[in-house]
Short mmCIF file of C-alpha atoms and ligand atoms in Angstrom, two decimals:
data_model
loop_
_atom_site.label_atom_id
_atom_site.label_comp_id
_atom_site.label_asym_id
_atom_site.label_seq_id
_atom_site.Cartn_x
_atom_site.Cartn_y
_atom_site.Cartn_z
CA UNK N 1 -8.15 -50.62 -121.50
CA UNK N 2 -7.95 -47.10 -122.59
CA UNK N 3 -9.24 -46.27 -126.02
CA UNK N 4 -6.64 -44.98 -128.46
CA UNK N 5 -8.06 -42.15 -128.85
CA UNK N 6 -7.63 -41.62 -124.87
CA UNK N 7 -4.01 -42.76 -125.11
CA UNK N 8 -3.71 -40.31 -128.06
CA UNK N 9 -4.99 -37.20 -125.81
CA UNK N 10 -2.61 -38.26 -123.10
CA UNK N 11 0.44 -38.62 -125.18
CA UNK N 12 0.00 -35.20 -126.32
CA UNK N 13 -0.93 -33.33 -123.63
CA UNK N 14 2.13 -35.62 -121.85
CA UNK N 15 4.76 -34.00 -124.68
CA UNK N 16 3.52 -30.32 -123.99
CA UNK N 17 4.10 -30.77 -120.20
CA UNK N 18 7.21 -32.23 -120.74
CA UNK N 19 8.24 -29.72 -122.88
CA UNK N 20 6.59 -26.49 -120.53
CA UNK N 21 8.87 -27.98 -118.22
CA UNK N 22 12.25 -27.65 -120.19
CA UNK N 23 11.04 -24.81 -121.02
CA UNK N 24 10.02 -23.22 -117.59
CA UNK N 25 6.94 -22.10 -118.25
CA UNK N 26 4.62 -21.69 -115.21
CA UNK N 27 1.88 -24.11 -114.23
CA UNK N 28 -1.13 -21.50 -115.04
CA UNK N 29 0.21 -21.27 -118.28
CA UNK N 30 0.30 -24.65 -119.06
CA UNK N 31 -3.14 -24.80 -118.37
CA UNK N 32 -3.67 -22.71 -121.22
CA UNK N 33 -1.70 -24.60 -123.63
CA UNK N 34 -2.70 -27.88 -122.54
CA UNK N 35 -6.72 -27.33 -122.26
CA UNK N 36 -8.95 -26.36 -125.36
CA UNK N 37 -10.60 -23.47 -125.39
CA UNK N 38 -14.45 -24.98 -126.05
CA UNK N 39 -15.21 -28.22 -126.85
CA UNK N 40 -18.18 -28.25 -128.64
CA UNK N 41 -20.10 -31.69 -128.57
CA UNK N 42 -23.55 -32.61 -129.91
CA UNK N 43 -26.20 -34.73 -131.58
CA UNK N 44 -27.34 -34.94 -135.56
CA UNK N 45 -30.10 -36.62 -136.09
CA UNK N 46 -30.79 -37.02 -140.04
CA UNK N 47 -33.63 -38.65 -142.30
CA UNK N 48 -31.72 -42.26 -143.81
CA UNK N 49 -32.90 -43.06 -146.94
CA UNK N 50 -35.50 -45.73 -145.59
CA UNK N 51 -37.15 -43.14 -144.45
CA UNK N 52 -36.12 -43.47 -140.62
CA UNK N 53 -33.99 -40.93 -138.36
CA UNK N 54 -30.96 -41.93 -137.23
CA UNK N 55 -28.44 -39.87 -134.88
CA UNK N 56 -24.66 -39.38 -134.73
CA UNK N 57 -22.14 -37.66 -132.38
CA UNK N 58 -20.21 -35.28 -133.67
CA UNK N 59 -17.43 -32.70 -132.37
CA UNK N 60 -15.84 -29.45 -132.71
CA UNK N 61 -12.97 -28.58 -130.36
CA UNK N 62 -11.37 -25.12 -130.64
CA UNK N 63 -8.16 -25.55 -128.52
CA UNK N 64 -6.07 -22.60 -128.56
CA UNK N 65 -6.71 -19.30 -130.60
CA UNK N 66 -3.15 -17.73 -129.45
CA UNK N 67 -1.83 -17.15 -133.09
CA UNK N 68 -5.08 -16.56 -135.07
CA UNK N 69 -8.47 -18.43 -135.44
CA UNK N 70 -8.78 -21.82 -135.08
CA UNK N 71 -7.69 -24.47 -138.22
CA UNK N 72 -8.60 -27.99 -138.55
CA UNK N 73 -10.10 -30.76 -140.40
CA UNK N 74 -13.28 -32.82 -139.78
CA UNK N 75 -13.12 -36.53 -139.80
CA UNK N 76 -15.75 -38.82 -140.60
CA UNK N 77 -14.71 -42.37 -139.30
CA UNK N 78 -16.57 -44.95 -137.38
CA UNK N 79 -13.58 -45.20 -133.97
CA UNK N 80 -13.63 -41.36 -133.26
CA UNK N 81 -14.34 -40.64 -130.15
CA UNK N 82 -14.15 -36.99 -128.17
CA UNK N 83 -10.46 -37.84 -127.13
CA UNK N 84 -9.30 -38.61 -130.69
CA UNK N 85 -10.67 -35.23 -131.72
CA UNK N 86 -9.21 -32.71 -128.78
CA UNK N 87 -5.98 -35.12 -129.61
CA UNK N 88 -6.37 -33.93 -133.16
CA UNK N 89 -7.50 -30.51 -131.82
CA UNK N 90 -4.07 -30.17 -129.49
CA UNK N 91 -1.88 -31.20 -132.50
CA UNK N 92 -3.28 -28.70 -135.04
CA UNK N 93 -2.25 -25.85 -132.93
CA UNK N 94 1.49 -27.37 -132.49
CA UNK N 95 0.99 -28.05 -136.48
CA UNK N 96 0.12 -24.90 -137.60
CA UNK N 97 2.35 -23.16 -134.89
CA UNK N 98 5.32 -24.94 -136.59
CA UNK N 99 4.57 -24.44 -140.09
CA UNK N 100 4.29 -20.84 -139.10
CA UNK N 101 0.48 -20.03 -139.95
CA UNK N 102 -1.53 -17.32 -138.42
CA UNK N 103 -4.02 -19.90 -137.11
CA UNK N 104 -5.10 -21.96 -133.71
CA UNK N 105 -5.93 -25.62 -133.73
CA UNK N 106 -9.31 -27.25 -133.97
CA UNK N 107 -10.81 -30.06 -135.03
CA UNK N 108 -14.17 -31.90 -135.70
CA UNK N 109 -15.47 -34.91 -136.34
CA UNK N 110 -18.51 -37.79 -136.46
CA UNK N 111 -18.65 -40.90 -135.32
CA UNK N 112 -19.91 -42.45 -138.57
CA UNK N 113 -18.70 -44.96 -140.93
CA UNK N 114 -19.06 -42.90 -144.49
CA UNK N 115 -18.94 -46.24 -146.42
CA UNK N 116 -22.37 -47.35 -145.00
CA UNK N 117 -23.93 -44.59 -146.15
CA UNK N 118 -25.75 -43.66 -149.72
CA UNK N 119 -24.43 -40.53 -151.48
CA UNK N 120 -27.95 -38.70 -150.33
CA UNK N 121 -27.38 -39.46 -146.28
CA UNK N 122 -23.47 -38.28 -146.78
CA UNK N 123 -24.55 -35.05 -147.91
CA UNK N 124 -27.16 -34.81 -144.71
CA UNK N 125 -25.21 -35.59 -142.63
CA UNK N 126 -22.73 -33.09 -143.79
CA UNK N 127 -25.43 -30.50 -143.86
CA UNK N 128 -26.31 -31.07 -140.31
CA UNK N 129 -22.83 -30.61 -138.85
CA UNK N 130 -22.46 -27.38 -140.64
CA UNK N 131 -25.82 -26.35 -139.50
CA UNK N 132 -24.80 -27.26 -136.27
CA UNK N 133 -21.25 -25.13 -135.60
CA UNK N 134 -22.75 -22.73 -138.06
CA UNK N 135 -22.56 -20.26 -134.83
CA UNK N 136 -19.25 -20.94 -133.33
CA UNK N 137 -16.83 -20.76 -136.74
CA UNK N 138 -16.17 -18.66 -139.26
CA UNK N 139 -13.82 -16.97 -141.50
CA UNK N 140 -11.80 -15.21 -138.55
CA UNK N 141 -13.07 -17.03 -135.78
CA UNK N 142 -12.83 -21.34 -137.06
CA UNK N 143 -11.72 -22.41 -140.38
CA UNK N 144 -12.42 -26.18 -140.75
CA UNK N 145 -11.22 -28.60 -143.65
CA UNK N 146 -11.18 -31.95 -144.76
CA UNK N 147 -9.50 -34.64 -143.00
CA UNK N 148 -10.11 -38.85 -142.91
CA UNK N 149 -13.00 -39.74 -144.99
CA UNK N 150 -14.24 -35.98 -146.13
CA UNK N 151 -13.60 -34.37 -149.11
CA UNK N 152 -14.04 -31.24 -151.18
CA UNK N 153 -17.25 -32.35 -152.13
CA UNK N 154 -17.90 -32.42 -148.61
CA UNK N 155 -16.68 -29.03 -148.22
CA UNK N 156 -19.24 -27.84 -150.73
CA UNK N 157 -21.86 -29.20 -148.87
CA UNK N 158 -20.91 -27.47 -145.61
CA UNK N 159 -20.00 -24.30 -146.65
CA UNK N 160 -23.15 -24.07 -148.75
CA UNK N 161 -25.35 -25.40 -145.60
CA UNK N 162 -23.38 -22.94 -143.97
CA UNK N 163 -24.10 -19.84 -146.34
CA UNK N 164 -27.71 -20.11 -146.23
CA UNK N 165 -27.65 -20.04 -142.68
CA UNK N 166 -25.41 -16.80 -142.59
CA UNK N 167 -27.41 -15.40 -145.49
CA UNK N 168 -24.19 -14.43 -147.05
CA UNK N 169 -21.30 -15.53 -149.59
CA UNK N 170 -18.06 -16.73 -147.08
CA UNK N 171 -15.84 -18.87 -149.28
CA UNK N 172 -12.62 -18.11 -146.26
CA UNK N 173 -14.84 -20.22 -143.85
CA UNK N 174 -13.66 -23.80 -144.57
CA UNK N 175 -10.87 -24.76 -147.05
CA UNK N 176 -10.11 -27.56 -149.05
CA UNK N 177 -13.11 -26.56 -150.76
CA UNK N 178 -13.80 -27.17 -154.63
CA UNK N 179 -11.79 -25.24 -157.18
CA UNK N 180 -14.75 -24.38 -158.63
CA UNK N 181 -16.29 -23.27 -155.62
CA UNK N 182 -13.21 -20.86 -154.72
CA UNK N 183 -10.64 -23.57 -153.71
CA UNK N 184 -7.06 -23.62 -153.90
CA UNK N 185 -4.95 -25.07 -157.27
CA UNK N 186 -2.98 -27.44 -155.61
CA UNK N 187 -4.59 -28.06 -152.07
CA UNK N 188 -5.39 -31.78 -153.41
CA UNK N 189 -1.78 -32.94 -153.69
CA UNK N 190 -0.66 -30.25 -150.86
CA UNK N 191 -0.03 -32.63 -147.85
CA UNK N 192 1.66 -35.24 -150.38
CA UNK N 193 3.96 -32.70 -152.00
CA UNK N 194 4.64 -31.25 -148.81
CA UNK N 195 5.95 -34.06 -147.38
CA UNK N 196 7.65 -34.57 -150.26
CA UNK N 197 10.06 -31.21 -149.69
CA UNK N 198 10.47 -32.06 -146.23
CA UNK N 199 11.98 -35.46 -147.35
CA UNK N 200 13.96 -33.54 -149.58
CA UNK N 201 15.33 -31.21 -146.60
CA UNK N 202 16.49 -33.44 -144.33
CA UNK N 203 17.75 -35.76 -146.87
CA UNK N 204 19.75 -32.95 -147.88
CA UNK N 205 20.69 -32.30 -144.70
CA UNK N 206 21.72 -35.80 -144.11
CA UNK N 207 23.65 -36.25 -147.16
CA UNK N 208 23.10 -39.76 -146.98
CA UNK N 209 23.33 -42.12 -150.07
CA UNK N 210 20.56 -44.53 -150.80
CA UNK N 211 21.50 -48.43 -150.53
CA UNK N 212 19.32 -49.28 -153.37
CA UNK N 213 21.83 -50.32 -156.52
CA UNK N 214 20.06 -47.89 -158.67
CA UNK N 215 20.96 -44.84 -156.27
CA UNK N 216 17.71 -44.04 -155.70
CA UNK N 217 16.01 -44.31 -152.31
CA UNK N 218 13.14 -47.38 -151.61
CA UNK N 219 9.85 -45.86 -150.36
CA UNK N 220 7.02 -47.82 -148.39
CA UNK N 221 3.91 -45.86 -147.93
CA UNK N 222 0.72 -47.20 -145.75
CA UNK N 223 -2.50 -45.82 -147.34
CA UNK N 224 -3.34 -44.88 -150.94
CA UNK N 225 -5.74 -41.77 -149.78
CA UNK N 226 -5.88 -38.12 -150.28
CA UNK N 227 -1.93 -38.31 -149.01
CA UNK N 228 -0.46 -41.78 -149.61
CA UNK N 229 -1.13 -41.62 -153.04
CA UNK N 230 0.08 -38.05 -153.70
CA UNK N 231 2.90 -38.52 -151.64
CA UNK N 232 4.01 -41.88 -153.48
CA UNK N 233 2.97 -40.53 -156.70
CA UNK N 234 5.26 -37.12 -155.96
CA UNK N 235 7.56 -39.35 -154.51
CA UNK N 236 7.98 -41.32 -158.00
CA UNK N 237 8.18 -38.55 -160.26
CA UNK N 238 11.13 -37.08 -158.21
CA UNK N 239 13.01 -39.96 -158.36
CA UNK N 240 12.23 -42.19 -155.07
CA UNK N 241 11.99 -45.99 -155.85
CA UNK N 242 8.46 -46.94 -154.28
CA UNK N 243 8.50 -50.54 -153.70
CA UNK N 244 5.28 -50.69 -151.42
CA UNK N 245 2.10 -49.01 -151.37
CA UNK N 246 -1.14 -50.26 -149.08
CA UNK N 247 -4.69 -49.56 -148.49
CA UNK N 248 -7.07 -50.34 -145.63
CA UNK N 249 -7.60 -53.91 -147.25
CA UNK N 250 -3.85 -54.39 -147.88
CA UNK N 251 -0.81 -53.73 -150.40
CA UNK N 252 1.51 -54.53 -152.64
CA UNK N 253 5.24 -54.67 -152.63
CA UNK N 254 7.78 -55.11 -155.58
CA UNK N 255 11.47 -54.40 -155.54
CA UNK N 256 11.89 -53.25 -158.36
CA UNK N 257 9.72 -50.42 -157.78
CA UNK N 258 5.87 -49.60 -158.43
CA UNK N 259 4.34 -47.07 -160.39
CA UNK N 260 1.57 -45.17 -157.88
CA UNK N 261 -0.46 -44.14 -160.79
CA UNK N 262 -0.83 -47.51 -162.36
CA UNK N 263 -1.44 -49.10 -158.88
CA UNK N 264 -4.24 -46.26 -158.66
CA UNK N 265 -5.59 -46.85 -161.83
CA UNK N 266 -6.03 -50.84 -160.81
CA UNK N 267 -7.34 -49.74 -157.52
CA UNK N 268 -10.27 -47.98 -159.65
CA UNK N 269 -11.20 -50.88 -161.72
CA UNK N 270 -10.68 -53.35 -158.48
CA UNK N 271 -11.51 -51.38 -155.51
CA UNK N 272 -8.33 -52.52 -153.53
CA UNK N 273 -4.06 -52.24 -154.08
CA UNK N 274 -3.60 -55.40 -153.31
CA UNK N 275 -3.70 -58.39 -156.37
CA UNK N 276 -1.65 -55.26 -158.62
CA UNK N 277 1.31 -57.55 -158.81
CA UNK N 278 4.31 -57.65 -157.49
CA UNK N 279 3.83 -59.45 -153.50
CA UNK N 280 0.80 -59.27 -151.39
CA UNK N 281 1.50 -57.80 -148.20
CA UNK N 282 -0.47 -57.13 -145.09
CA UNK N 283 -0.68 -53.43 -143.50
CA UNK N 284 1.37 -54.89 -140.99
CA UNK N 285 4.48 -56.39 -143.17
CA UNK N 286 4.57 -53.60 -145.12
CA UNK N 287 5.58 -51.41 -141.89
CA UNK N 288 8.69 -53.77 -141.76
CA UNK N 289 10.22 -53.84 -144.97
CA UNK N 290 13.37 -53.12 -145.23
CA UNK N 291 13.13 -49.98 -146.84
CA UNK N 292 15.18 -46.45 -146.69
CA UNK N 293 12.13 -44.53 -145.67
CA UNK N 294 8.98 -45.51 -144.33
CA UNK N 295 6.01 -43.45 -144.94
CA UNK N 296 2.37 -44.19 -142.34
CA UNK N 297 -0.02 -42.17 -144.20
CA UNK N 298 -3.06 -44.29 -143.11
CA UNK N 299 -4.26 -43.92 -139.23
CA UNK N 300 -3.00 -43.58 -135.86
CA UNK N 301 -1.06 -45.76 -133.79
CA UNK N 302 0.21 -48.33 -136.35
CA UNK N 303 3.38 -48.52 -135.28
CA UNK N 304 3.25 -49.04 -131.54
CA UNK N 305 5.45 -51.30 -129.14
CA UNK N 306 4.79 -54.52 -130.19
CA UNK N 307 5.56 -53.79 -133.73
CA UNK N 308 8.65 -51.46 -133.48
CA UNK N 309 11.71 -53.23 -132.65
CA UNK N 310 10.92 -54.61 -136.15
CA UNK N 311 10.96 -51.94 -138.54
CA UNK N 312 14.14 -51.50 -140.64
CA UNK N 313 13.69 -48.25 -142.07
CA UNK N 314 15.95 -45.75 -140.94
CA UNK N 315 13.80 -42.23 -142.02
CA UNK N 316 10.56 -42.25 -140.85
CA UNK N 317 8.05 -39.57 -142.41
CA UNK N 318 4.42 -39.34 -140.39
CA UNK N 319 2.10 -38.46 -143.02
CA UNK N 320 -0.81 -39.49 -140.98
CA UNK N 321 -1.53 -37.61 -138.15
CA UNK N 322 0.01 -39.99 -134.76
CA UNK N 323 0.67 -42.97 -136.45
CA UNK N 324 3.36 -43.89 -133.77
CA UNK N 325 2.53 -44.14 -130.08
CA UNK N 326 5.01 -42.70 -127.51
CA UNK N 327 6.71 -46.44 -127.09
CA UNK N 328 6.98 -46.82 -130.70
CA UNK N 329 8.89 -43.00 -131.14
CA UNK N 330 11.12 -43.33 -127.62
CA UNK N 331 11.89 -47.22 -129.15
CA UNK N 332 12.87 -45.74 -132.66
CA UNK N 333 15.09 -42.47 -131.84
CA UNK N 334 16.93 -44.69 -129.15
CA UNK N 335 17.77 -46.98 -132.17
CA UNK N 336 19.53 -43.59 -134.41
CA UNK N 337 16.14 -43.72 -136.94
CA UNK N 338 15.61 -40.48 -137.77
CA UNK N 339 11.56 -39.53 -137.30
CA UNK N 340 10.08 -36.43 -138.92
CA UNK N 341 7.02 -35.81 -136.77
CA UNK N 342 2.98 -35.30 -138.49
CA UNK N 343 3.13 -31.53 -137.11
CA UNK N 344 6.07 -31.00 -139.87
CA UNK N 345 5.61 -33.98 -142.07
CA UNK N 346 2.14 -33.47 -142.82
CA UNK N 347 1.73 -29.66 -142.96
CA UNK N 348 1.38 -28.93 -146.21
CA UNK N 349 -2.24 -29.64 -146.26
CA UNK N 350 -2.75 -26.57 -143.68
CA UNK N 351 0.03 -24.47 -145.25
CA UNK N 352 -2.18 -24.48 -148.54
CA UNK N 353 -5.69 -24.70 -146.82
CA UNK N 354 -3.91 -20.99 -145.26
CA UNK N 355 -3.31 -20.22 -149.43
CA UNK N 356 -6.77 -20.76 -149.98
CA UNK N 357 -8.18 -18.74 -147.17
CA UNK N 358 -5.64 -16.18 -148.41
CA UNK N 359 -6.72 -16.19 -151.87
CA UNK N 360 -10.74 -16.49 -150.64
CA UNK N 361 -10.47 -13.57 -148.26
CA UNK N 362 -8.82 -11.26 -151.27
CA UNK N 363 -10.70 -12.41 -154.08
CA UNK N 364 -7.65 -12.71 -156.08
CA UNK N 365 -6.49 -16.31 -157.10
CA UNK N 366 -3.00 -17.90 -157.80
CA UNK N 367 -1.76 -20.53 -160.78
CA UNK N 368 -1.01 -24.01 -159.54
CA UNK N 369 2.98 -23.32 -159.64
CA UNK N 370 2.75 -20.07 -157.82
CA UNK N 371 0.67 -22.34 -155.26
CA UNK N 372 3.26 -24.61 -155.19
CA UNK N 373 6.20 -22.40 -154.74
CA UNK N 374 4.72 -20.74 -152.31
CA UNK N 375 4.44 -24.08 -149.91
CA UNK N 376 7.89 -25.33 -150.89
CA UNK N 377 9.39 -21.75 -149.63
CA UNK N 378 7.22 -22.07 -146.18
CA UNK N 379 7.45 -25.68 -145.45
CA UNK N 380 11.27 -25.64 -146.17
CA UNK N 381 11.48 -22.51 -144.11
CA UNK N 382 9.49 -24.37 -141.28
CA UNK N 383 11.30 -27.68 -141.31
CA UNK N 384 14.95 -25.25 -141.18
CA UNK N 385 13.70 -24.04 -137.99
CA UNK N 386 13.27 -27.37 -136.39
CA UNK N 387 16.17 -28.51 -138.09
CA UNK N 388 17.97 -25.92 -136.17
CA UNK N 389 16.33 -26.59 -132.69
CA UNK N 390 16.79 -30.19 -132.84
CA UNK N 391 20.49 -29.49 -133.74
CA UNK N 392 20.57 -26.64 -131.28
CA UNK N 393 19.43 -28.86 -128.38
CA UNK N 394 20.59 -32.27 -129.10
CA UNK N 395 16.75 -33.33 -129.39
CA UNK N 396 14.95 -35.35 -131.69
CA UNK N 397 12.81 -33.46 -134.44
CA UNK N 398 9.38 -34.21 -132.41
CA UNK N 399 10.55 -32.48 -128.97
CA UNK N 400 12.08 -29.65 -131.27
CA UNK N 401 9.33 -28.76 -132.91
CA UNK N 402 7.03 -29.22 -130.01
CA UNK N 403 9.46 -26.45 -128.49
CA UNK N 404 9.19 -24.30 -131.69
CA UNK N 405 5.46 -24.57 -131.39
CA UNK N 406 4.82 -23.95 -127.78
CA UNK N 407 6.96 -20.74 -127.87
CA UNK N 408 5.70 -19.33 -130.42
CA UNK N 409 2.22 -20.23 -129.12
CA UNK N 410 2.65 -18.55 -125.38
CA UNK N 411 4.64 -15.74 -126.96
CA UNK N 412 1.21 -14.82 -128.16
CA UNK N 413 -0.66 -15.17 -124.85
CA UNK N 414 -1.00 -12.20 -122.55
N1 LIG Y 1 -6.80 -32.27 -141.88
C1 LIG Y 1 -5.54 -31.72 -142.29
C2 LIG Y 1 -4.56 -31.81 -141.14
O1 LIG Y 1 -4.70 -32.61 -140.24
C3 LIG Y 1 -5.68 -30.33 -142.87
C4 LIG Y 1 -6.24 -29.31 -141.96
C5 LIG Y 1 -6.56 -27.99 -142.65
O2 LIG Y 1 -6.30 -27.84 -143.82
O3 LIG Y 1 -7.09 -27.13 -141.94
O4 LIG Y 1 -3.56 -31.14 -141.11
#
């Protein structure tokens, strides 16, 4: 059986070759687009607090530097495997392609399960995997950022491991850093809000009218992280009935609607969603309710073909990065539900990591609203353009703005 993380890879790579194809692009050159650049893959061995060493994989892939250096997050999580991360690595430069950034795609990650270890390891750990792509990123060349499990006090770590190696002050290097430490206002709730004006776009563009009797769409969301719970909290303060929210351990679902910041103030005292009121539900029924939009902000693959004939919602928005295999998304469009893909969905995390690289590389800082104004204007801007395409070429959003991406992408190759 392949690993998902293999099937991942494949399904990718599969989408740009069928799109090079449509688009007539010769077989050298998707080579270029389809390959990464350097894939960087190594050992870190680090002192555990019982005094004995202990080692870890870890990964950087660089996969295409066509458009500008390379962008992408570093995951920490105990199933990633080389595949998952040139997956990851492939999609970042479609991502920041379609959002419209000056950036390639990369990403890292360790094959480590952060919950097992103290505070003291986290932070070596860290350390080490700056220490060891100290050499192959920086400001203009690899610009890494959070991503599952890794945070900006993460960041702080690694950029500071990573200044005392350089010998010099480099706040552009790696985003999603600490305000305090030259971070963005705003870069916290960034892939959540922008998300949220996507949603806003197409429904726009849909004109469609809620079936809930208060007017007022029904939102499930899978995972209460970084992006679930700023998306369902955004979500809720524009309006958006949330009647489900989950995390790793389970959820909660209530009609009548939820409200995300008193879930995540239980989930502080409790640990877990789930026993907030309302109905216990697993991960899995809450991907089946039958809501107006359904929101995977969690992990890949949740929704695959076992699982998707079931699910009633008729907008899908992939906050997480591949949370639907390729069985799961031909299943779904067939059926008329309308799918906007991670590269668009989730792009406001990388549209304001580029803010804060911006801001870093002037020395000049913006206020939270201009922060925020700033994303709404590029993500709208970015989802028109797909919008267009899909229109355009009687394709769904994903082939669209794989098309978007890819062009843009080999316009930039000599
Ligand atoms: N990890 C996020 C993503 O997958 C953000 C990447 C970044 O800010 O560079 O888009």
């Amino acid at each position: 059986m392949d690993s998902p993380g293999k099937k991942m890879l494949e399904s990718a790579q599969a989408l740009i070759r069928k799109t090079a194809e449509k688009m007539k692009l010769d077989e050298e050159m998707v080579k270029r687009v389809v390959e990464p650049e350097f894939a960087h893959e190594f050992s870190l061995t680090i002192n555990m607090d019982d005094g004995k060493k202990k080692v870890f994989r870890g990964w950087r892939i660089q996969h295409n530097c066509a458009l500008g250096p390379y962008k992408g997050g570093i995951r920490f999580h105990p199933d990633t495997v080389r595949e998952e991360v040139q997956a990851l690595a492939t999609l970042m430069s479609i991502k920041c392609a379609v959002a419209g950034l000056p950036y390639g795609g990369g990403k890292g990650g360790i094959a480590v399960d952060p919950k097992k270890l103290s505070k003291m390891e986290l932070e070596r750990l860290s350390r080490a995997f700056a220490a060891r792509i100290a050499h192959v990123i920086g400001e203009d060349i690899d610009v890494p950022a959070p991503d599952v499990n890794t945070t900006p006090e993460i960041m702080s770590w690694m950029i500071d491991e990573y200044q005392k190696i350089k010998g010099y002050k480099s706040p552009a290097t790696f985003t999603g850093k600490p305000v305090s430490m030259g971070g963005s206002l705003g870069r916290t709730e960034a892939t959540g809000r922008g998300g949220l004006f996507v949603l806003q776009a197409l429904l726009a563009k849909l004109n469609q009218k809620s079936k809930d009797s208060n007017d007022k769409f029904t939102v499930a969301v899978q995972g209460f992280g970084n992006v679930g719970y700023f998306f369902a909290k955004l979500a809720h303060e524009a309006g958006f009935k949330v009647v489900a929210v989950s995390d790793s351990k389970g959820g909660v679902y209530d009609k009548n609607g939820l409200d995300p910041v008193a879930v995540m103030d239980y989930k502080r005292k409790k640990g877990v969603v789930s026993g907030y009121g309302g109905k216990k539900v697993t991960n899995e029924e809450l991907l089946i309710l039958p809501v107006d939009v359904l929101v995977p902000a969690a992990l890949e693959n949740v929704i695959h073909e076992k699982n998707a004939s079931k699910v009633k919602a008729k907008i899908i928005l992939e906050m997480a990065n591949g949370p639907l295999t390729e069985e799961a998304y031909e299943n779904l469009s067939k059926k008329g539900v309308v799918i906007v893909p991670d590269v668009l969905a989730n792009s406001g995390g990388v549209t304001v990591s580029y803010l804060e690289w911006v801001q870093g590389k002037a020395g000049y800082f913006w206020s939270e609203e201009e922060v925020n104004d700033k994303l709404k204007v590029m993500i709208t801007r970015a989802f028109e353009a797909i919008w267009e395409k899909s229109l355009a070429r009687k394709m769904p959003l994903k082939q669209a703005a794989f098309e978007v991406a890819i062009g843009r992408i080999t316009a930039a190759m000599v």
